[in-house]
Amino acid sequence: MEDIDAIAMLQDPVRRRLYAYVAAQGREVGRNEAAEATGVARTLAAHHLDKLTEAGLLASGSRRLTGRSGPGAGRPAKVYTRVLTEFGVSLPARDYRTAAELLAEAAEEAGLDAGLREAAHRRGEALRGAAAPCGDLAEALGVLAARGYEPHLEGGGDGGDDEGAAGGKAPVVRMRNCPFHAVAERFPPLVCGMNLALLEGLLGTDGPVRARMDARPGGCCVVVEDSKINDD
Amino acid sequence: MTASPRAAHLAQLNVSTLLHPLDDPRIAPFVALLDPVNADADGAPGFVWRLVGDGGADATDLRPAGENVIVNMSVWETPEALWDFTYRSGHLEVVRQRRDWFDRHVEAHLVLWWVPAGHVPTVEEALERLADLRANGPSPCAFTFTSSYSADEAAAATYSDEAAATCAGAPLPE
């Protein structure tokens, strides 16, 4: 299937809602859950989720959602996750990815990290325009979502998405998507440094929130937090 | 170690030329990150071993590649485990700031190679692999993240007659 066919699958509004819901969870999602969250019948959700899987936009597996095993635990349920494959369409055909990789390779070889970070910081500030530095994490969620980072709030004592032993940590914004993923995987320090500088410019470095490098597997290398915490 | 005789681990060496001595204030931010980042490594999934100097917590006092060159050497269960630690942990913050602390290397400064599980590579062996990479480019004997080879490819190269010379210093099979 061509990329344009896969993307055309998302033309259907129900399919698009289901895709957006699964993508936003960052984990396996069952049919019932997806149906309830998007307000459609289970059979319709199943039909569209399987269409999205056929198109390569979602991956499916099966798992016992009850967490039990053995007789009486029920049949494994079908679950879905968003695939990491990128889909892109450019009309007319353009290949910015190759250009980005070549520029990154040259910048890496020439050691241009500092210059790239300065340019990225300026671009971030330009994107912010005349606006004041980002005021709080809620505003940061909106700003980052608009730029494709797929942000979500983590921690904050709700226990929902918190990780690690230290419960009740101050809330932070983490991002499920790296908009520069392909180039960042090939030139991590260079491109992740660029990304951090871009976000520092976008959110402001002397305002109520700040961006900080906190890389972990699966997601953006940057975390956004309250400027007042962890100031040691 | 309970690994099967054919199991292979990935060894890694990187060399960094300091712009200033380690006790220079301009290097202090790097020094401050050494302990926490090494602790991260020790607890990272797939971590097997890392080089530590006599009585030290890290290898910065060893200077086998030159007076102002620090070395970092470790062994991992898989390339993915090493990649995740290098670029998807607090270690990324170290490499992001590399230009502030280290001279830019024109030649390769990182080399990867396969070792039999349980084999602890020596610094000499590691420097030979780096020299091999610099002299011959990536091969199954000495490679990089972007030009990598599998353990099977390395085994085929190491123990075939024609490639034996290029994998000089390769440990014998267990």
PDB file of N, CA and C in Angstrom, chain A residues 108-111 113 117 185 188 213 215-217, chain B residues 83-84 87-89 92-93 95-96 98-99 104:
ATOM      1  N   GLU A 108      27.377  17.398  11.664  1.00  0.00           N
ATOM      2  CA  GLU A 108      28.023  16.513  12.638  1.00  0.00           C
ATOM      3  C   GLU A 108      29.527  16.449  12.375  1.00  0.00           C
ATOM      4  N   GLU A 109      29.879  16.247  11.110  1.00  0.00           N
ATOM      5  CA  GLU A 109      31.300  16.127  10.770  1.00  0.00           C
ATOM      6  C   GLU A 109      32.050  17.419  11.032  1.00  0.00           C
ATOM      7  N   ALA A 110      31.368  18.540  10.840  1.00  0.00           N
ATOM      8  CA  ALA A 110      32.033  19.832  11.042  1.00  0.00           C
ATOM      9  C   ALA A 110      31.923  20.301  12.493  1.00  0.00           C
ATOM     10  N   GLY A 111      31.183  19.563  13.323  1.00  0.00           N
ATOM     11  CA  GLY A 111      31.055  19.947  14.730  1.00  0.00           C
ATOM     12  C   GLY A 111      30.264  21.229  14.929  1.00  0.00           C
ATOM     13  N   ASP A 113      27.434  21.874  16.336  1.00  0.00           N
ATOM     14  CA  ASP A 113      26.360  21.787  17.344  1.00  0.00           C
ATOM     15  C   ASP A 113      25.932  23.150  17.864  1.00  0.00           C
ATOM     16  N   ARG A 117      22.288  24.882  17.476  1.00  0.00           N
ATOM     17  CA  ARG A 117      21.456  25.180  18.651  1.00  0.00           C
ATOM     18  C   ARG A 117      21.022  26.645  18.659  1.00  0.00           C
ATOM     19  N   GLU A 185      17.386   9.768  15.271  1.00  0.00           N
ATOM     20  CA  GLU A 185      17.918   8.427  15.492  1.00  0.00           C
ATOM     21  C   GLU A 185      19.306   8.277  14.886  1.00  0.00           C
ATOM     22  N   PRO A 188      21.878  11.493  17.180  1.00  0.00           N
ATOM     23  CA  PRO A 188      21.164  11.838  18.426  1.00  0.00           C
ATOM     24  C   PRO A 188      21.649  13.105  19.138  1.00  0.00           C
ATOM     25  N   MET A 213      16.534  18.420  29.075  1.00  0.00           N
ATOM     26  CA  MET A 213      16.826  17.122  28.474  1.00  0.00           C
ATOM     27  C   MET A 213      16.583  16.025  29.496  1.00  0.00           C
ATOM     28  N   ALA A 215      16.168  12.233  28.366  1.00  0.00           N
ATOM     29  CA  ALA A 215      15.896  11.204  27.362  1.00  0.00           C
ATOM     30  C   ALA A 215      15.567   9.868  28.005  1.00  0.00           C
ATOM     31  N   ARG A 216      14.643   9.162  27.404  1.00  0.00           N
ATOM     32  CA  ARG A 216      14.329   7.789  27.785  1.00  0.00           C
ATOM     33  C   ARG A 216      13.806   7.078  26.545  1.00  0.00           C
ATOM     34  N   PRO A 217      13.831   5.747  26.556  1.00  0.00           N
ATOM     35  CA  PRO A 217      13.393   5.042  25.344  1.00  0.00           C
ATOM     36  C   PRO A 217      11.947   5.369  24.979  1.00  0.00           C
TER      37      PRO A 217
ATOM     38  N   TRP B  83      22.606   1.308  22.718  1.00  0.00           N
ATOM     39  CA  TRP B  83      22.072   2.513  22.055  1.00  0.00           C
ATOM     40  C   TRP B  83      21.123   3.256  22.994  1.00  0.00           C
ATOM     41  N   ASP B  84      20.246   2.496  23.642  1.00  0.00           N
ATOM     42  CA  ASP B  84      19.279   3.133  24.549  1.00  0.00           C
ATOM     43  C   ASP B  84      19.996   3.846  25.693  1.00  0.00           C
ATOM     44  N   TYR B  87      21.937   7.064  24.123  1.00  0.00           N
ATOM     45  CA  TYR B  87      21.158   8.178  23.575  1.00  0.00           C
ATOM     46  C   TYR B  87      19.767   8.346  24.165  1.00  0.00           C
ATOM     47  N   ARG B  88      19.344   7.419  25.030  1.00  0.00           N
ATOM     48  CA  ARG B  88      17.998   7.536  25.599  1.00  0.00           C
ATOM     49  C   ARG B  88      18.047   7.427  27.120  1.00  0.00           C
ATOM     50  N   SER B  89      19.045   8.085  27.701  1.00  0.00           N
ATOM     51  CA  SER B  89      19.158   8.134  29.163  1.00  0.00           C
ATOM     52  C   SER B  89      19.839   9.457  29.495  1.00  0.00           C
ATOM     53  N   LEU B  92      22.667  11.107  27.348  1.00  0.00           N
ATOM     54  CA  LEU B  92      22.499  11.991  26.179  1.00  0.00           C
ATOM     55  C   LEU B  92      22.900  13.420  26.523  1.00  0.00           C
ATOM     56  N   GLU B  93      22.637  13.816  27.774  1.00  0.00           N
ATOM     57  CA  GLU B  93      22.979  15.173  28.191  1.00  0.00           C
ATOM     58  C   GLU B  93      24.501  15.383  28.154  1.00  0.00           C
ATOM     59  N   VAL B  95      26.637  13.722  26.004  1.00  0.00           N
ATOM     60  CA  VAL B  95      27.094  13.813  24.615  1.00  0.00           C
ATOM     61  C   VAL B  95      26.573  15.078  23.939  1.00  0.00           C
ATOM     62  N   ARG B  96      25.429  15.589  24.388  1.00  0.00           N
ATOM     63  CA  ARG B  96      24.919  16.824  23.799  1.00  0.00           C
ATOM     64  C   ARG B  96      25.916  17.970  23.990  1.00  0.00           C
ATOM     65  N   ARG B  98      29.152  17.682  24.286  1.00  0.00           N
ATOM     66  CA  ARG B  98      30.529  17.195  24.037  1.00  0.00           C
ATOM     67  C   ARG B  98      31.446  18.280  23.503  1.00  0.00           C
ATOM     68  N   ARG B  99      30.909  19.209  22.665  1.00  0.00           N
ATOM     69  CA  ARG B  99      31.792  20.216  22.055  1.00  0.00           C
ATOM     70  C   ARG B  99      32.337  21.204  23.087  1.00  0.00           C
ATOM     71  N   ARG B 104      37.029  18.027  18.816  1.00  0.00           N
ATOM     72  CA  ARG B 104      36.313  17.260  17.805  1.00  0.00           C
ATOM     73  C   ARG B 104      37.290  16.308  17.117  1.00  0.00           C
TER      74      ARG B 104
END
